[in-house]
mmCIF file of C-alpha atoms and ligand atoms in Angstrom:
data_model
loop_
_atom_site.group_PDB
_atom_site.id
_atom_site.type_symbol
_atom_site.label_atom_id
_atom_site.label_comp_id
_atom_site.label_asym_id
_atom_site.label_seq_id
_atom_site.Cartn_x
_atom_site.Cartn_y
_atom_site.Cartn_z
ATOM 1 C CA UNK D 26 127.624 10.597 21.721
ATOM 2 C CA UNK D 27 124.722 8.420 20.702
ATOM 3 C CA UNK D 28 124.899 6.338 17.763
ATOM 4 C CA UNK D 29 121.565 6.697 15.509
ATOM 5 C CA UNK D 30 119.577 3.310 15.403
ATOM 6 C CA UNK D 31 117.248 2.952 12.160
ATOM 7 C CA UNK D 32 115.136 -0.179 13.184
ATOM 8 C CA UNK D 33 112.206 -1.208 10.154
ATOM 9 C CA UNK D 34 109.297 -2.831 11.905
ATOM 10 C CA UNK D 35 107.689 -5.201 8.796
ATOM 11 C CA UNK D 36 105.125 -6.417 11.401
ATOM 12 C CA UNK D 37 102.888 -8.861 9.938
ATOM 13 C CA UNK D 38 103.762 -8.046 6.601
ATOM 14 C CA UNK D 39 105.514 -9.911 3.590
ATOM 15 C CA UNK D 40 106.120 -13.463 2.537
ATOM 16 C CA UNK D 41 109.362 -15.304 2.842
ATOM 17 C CA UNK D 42 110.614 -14.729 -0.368
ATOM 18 C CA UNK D 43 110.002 -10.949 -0.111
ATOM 19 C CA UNK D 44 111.688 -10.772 3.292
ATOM 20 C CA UNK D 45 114.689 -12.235 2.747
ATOM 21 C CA UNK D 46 114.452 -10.015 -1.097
ATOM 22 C CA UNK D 47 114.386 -6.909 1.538
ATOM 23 C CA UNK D 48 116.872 -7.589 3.578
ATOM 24 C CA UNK D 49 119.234 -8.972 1.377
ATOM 25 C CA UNK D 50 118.423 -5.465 -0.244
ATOM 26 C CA UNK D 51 119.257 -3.438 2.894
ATOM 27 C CA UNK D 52 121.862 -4.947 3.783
ATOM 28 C CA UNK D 53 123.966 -4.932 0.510
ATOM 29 C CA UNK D 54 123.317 -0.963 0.118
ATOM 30 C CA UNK D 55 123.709 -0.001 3.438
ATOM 31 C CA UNK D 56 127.108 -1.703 3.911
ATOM 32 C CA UNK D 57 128.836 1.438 3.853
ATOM 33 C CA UNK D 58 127.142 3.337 6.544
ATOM 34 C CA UNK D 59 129.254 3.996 9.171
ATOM 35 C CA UNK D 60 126.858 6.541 11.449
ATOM 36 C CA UNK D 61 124.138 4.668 12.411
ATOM 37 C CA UNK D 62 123.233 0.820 13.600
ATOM 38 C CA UNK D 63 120.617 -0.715 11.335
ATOM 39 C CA UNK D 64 118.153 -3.302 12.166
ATOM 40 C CA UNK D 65 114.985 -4.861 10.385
ATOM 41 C CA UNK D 66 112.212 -6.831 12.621
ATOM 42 C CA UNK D 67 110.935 -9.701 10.464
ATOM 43 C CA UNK D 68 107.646 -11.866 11.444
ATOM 44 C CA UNK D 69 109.250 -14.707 13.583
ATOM 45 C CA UNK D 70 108.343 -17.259 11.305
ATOM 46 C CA UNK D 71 110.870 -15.437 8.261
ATOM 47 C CA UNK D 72 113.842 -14.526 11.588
ATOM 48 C CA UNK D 73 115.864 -17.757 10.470
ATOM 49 C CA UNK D 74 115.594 -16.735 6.494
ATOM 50 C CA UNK D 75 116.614 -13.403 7.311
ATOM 51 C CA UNK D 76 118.918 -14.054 9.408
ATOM 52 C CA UNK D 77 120.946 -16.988 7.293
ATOM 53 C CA UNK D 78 120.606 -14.197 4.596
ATOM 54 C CA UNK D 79 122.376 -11.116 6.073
ATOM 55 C CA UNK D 80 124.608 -13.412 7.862
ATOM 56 C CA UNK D 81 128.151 -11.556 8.286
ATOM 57 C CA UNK D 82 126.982 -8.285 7.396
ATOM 58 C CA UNK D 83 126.127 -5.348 9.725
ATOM 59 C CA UNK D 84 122.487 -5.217 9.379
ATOM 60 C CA UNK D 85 121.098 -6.224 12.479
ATOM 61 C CA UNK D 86 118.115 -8.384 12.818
ATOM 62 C CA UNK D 87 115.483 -8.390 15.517
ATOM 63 C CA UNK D 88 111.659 -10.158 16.894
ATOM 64 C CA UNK D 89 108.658 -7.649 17.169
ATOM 65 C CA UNK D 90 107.842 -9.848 20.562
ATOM 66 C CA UNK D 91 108.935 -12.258 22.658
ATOM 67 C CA UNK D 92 107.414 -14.580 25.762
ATOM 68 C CA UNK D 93 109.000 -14.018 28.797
ATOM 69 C CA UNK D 94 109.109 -18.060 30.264
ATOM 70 C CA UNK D 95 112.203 -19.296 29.316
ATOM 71 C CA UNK D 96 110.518 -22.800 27.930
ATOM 72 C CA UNK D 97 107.562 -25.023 28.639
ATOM 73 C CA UNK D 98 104.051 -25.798 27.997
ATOM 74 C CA UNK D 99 103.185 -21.957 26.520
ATOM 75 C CA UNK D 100 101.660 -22.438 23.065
ATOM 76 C CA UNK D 101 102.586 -20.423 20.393
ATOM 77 C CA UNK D 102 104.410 -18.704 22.009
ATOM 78 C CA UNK D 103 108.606 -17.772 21.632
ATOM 79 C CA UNK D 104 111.493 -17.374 24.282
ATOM 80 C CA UNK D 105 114.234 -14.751 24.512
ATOM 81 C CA UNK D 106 116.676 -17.764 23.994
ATOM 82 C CA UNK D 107 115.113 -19.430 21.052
ATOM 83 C CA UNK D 108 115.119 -15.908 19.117
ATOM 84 C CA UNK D 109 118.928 -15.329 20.290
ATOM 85 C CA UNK D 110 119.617 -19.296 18.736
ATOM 86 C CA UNK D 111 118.139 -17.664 15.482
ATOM 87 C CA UNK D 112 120.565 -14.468 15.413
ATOM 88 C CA UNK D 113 118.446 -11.918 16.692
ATOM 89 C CA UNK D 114 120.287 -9.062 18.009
ATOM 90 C CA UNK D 115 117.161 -7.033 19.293
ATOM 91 C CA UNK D 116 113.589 -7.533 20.305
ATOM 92 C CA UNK D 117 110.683 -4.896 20.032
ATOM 93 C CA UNK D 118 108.458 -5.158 23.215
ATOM 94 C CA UNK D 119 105.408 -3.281 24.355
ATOM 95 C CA UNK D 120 104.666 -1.884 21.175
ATOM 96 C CA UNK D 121 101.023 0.016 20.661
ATOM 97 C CA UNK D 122 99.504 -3.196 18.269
ATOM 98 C CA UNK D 123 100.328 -5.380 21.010
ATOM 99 C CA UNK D 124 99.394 -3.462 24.352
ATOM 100 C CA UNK D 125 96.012 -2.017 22.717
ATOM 101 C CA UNK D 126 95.150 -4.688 20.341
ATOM 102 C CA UNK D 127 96.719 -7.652 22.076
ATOM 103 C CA UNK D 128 96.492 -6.433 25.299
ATOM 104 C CA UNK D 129 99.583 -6.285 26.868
ATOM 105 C CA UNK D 130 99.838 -4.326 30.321
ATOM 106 C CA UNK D 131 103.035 -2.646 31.415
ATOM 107 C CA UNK D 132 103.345 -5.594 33.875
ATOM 108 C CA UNK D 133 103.587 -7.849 30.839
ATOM 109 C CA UNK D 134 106.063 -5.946 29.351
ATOM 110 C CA UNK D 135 108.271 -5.956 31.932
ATOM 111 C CA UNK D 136 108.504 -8.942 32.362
ATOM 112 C CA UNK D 137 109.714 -9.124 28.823
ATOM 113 C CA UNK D 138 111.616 -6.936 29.404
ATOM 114 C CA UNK D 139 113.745 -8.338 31.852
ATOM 115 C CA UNK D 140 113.729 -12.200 30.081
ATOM 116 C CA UNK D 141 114.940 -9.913 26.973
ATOM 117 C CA UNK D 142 118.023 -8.433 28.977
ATOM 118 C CA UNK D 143 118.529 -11.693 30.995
ATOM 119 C CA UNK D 144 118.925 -13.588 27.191
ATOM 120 C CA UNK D 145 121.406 -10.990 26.107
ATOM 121 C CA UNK D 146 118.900 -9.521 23.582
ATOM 122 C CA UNK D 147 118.465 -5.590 23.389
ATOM 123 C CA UNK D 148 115.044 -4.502 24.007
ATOM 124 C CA UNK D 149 113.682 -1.916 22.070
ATOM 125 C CA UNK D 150 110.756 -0.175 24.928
ATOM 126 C CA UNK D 151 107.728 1.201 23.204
ATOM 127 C CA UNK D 152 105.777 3.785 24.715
ATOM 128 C CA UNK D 153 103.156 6.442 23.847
ATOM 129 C CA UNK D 154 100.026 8.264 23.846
ATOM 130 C CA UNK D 155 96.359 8.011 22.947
ATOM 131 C CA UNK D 156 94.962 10.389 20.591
ATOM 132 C CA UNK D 157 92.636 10.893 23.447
ATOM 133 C CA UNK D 158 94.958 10.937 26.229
ATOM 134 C CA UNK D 159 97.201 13.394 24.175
ATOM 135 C CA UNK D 160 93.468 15.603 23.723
ATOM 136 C CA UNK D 161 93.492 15.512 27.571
ATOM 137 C CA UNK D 162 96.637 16.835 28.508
ATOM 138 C CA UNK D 163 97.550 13.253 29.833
ATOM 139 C CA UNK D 164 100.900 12.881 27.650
ATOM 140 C CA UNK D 165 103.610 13.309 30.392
ATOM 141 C CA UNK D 166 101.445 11.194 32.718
ATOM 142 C CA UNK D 167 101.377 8.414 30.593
ATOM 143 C CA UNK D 168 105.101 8.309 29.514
ATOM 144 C CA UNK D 169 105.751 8.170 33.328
ATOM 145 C CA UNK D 170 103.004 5.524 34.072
ATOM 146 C CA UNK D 171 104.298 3.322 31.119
ATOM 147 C CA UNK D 172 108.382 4.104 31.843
ATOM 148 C CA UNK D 173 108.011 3.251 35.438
ATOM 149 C CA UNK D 174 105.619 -0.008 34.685
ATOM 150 C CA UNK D 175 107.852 -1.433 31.792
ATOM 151 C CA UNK D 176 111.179 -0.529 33.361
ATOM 152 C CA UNK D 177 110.704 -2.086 36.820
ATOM 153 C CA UNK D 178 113.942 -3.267 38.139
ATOM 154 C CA UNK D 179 115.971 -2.817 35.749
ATOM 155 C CA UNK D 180 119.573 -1.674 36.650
ATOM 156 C CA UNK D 181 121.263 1.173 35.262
ATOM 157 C CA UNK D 182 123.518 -1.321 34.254
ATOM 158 C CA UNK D 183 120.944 -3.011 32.139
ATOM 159 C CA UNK D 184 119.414 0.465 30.988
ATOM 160 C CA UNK D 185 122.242 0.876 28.869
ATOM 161 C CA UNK D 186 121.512 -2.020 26.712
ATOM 162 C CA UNK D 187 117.643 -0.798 26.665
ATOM 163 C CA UNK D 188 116.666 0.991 23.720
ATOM 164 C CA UNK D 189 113.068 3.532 24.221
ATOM 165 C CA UNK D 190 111.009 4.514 21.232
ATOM 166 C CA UNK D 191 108.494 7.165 21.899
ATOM 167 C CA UNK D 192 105.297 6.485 19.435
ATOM 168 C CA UNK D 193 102.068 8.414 19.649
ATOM 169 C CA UNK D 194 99.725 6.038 18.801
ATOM 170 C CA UNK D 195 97.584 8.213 16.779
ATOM 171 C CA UNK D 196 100.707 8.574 14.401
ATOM 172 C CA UNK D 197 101.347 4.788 13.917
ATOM 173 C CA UNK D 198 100.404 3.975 10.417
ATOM 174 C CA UNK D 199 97.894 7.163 10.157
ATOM 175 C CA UNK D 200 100.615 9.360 7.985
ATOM 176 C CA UNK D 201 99.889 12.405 11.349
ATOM 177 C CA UNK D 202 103.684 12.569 12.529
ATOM 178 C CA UNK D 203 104.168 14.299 15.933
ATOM 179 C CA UNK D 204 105.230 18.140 15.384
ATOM 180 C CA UNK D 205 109.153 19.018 16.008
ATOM 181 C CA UNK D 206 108.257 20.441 19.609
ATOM 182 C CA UNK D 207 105.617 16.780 20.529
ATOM 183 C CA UNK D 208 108.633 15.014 19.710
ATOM 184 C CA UNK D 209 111.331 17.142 21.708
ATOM 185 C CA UNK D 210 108.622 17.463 24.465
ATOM 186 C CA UNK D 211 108.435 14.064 25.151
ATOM 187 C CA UNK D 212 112.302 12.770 24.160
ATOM 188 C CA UNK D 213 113.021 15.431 27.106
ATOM 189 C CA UNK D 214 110.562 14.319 29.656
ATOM 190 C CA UNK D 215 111.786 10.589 29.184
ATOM 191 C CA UNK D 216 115.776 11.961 29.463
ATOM 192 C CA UNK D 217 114.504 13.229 33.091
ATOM 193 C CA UNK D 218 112.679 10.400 34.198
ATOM 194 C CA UNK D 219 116.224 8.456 33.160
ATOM 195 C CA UNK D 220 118.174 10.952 34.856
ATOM 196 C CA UNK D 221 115.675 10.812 38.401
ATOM 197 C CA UNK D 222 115.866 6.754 38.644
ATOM 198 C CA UNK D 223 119.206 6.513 37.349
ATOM 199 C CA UNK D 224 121.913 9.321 36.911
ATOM 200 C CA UNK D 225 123.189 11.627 34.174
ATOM 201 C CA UNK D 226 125.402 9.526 32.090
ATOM 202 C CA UNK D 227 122.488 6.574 32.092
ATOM 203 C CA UNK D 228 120.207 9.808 30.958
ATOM 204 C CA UNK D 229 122.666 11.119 28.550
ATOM 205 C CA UNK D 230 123.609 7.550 26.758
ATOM 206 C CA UNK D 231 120.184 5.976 26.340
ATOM 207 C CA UNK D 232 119.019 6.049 22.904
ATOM 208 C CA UNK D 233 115.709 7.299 21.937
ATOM 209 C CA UNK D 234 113.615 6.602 18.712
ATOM 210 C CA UNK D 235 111.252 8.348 17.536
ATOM 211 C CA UNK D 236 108.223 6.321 15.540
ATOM 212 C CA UNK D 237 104.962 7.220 13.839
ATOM 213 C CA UNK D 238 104.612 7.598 10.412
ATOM 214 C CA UNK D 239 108.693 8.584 9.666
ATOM 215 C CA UNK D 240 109.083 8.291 5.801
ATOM 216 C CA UNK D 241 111.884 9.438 3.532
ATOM 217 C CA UNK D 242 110.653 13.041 2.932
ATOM 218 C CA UNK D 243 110.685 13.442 7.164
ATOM 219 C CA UNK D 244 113.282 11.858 8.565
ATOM 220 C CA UNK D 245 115.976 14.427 8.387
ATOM 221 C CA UNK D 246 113.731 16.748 10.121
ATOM 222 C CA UNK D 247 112.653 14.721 12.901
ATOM 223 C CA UNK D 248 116.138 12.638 13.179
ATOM 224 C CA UNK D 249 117.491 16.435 13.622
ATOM 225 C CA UNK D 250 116.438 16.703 16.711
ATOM 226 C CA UNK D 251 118.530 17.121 19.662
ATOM 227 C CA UNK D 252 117.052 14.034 21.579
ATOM 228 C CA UNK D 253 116.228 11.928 19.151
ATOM 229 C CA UNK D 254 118.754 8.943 18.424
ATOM 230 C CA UNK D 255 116.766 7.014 15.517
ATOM 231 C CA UNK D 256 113.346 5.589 14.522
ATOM 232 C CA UNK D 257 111.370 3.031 14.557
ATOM 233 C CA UNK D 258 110.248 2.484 10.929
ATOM 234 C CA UNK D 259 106.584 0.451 10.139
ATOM 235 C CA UNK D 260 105.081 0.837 6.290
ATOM 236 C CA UNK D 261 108.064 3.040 5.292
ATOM 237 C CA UNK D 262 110.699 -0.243 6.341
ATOM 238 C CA UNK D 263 109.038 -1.956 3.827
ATOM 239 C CA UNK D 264 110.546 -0.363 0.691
ATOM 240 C CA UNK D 265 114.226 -0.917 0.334
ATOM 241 C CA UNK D 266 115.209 2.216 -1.505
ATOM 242 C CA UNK D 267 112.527 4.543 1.338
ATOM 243 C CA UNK D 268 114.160 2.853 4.383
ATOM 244 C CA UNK D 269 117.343 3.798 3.376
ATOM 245 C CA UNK D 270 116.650 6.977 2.547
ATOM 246 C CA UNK D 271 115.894 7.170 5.965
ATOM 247 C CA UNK D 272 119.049 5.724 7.006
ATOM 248 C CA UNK D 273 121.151 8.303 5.139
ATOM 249 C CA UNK D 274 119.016 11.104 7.053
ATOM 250 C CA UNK D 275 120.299 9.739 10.196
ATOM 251 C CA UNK D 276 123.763 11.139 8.599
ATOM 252 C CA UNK D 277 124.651 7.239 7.475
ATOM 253 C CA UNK D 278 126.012 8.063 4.957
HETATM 254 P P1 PGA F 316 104.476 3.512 10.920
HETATM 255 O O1 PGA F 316 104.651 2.476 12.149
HETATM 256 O O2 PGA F 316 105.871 3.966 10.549
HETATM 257 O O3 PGA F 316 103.821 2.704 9.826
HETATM 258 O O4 PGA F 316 103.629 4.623 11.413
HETATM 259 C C1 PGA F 316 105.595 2.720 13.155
HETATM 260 C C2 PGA F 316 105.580 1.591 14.137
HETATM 261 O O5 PGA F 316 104.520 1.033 14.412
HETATM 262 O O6 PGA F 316 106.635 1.220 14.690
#
């Protein structure tokens, strides 16, 4: 049985003031749900505000990225261990904005990956298509390319602290959501490629979000599906009373 995560990506959105408004928000009203983890993904700079503020409750908090030396001369950059010293429960690597406009390879995310796990943090493992690789007939191939270069060495052990989110990138922030079937498709594909390095029960306990334009009105449809264990929230996380309309659809409450 896999336990629905909701996660609300604010990305490089709000000020201080607002984020810890949001949270605080979240947090209060979703105190009763019992059916799904929550977490909300703050800039770094507002993690500690956030963090001080939901304090004690069950709302999670997470980073959107993280540097994978564990200290030293790296400038501007942040450490698995410095966001765990601020309360951060999970960290979103590899996501589309930062391998396509950041330029982050698989290699690079990896190695995130595996400071992420090291630190006790739970990664959150983004991965998806192209509009133009999707056009192709590429999809499978670059789930498998991306899964295999972002996942090297990890242990099943450590797979079962990993969380994957499949998102398309031409459905990130464009309001296109992948059909029913895209979304199955691919949850499926990754649940084999889980099942071929690892075994069944890493395959069958994994969670997997879904993310790319998920908003109130169609959540329950998409969080319906058999392989889908949650989403991965971006402009839609940033109204209280939307993201947790999206929480109850995950049958939170
Ligand atoms: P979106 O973003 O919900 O605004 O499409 C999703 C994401 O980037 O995680």
């Amino acid at each position: 049985m896999r336990r629905p995560l909701i996660a609300g990506n604010w990305k490089m959105n709000l000020d201080r003031a607002e984020a810890v408004a949001l949270a605080t928000a979240i947090a209060e009203r979703s105190a009763a749900v019992a059916g799904a983890d929550i977490a909300v993904f703050p800039p770094s700079v507002y993690v500690d505000a956030v963090s001080r503020a939901v304090a004690g409750t069950s709302l999670a908090v997470g980073a959107q990225n993280l540097y994978f030396e564990p200290n030293g001369a790296f400038t501007g950059e942040i450490s698995a261990s410095m966001l765990v010293d601020l309360g951060c429960r999970f960290v979103i690597l590899g996501h589309s904005e930062r391998r396509h406009i950041l330029g982050e390879t698989d290699a690079d995310v990896n190695k995130k990956v595996i400071a992420a796990l090291a630190a006790g943090l739970l990664p959150i493992v983004c991965l998806g298509e192209l509009l133009g690789q999707r056009e192709a007939g590429d999809t499978a191939e670059v789930i498998r390319r991306q899964f295999d270069g972002s996942l090297a060495g990890v242990t099943a052990g450590q797979m079962a602290r990993v969380v994957l989110a499949y998102e398309p990138v031409w459905a990130i922030g464009t309001g296109k959501v992948a059909t029913p079937e895209q979304v199955e498709e691919v949850h499926t594909d990754l649940r084999k490629l889980l099942a071929d390095r690892y075994n069944n029960d890493v395959a069958g306990s994994v969670r997997i979000q879904y993310g790319g334009s998920v908003k109130a009105s169609n959540a329950a449809q998409l969080l319906g599906l058999p392989n889908v264990d949650g989403a991965l929230v971006g402009g839609a996380s940033l109204k209280a009373d939307e993201f947790l309309s999206i929480v109850a659809a995950a049958g939170g409450n």
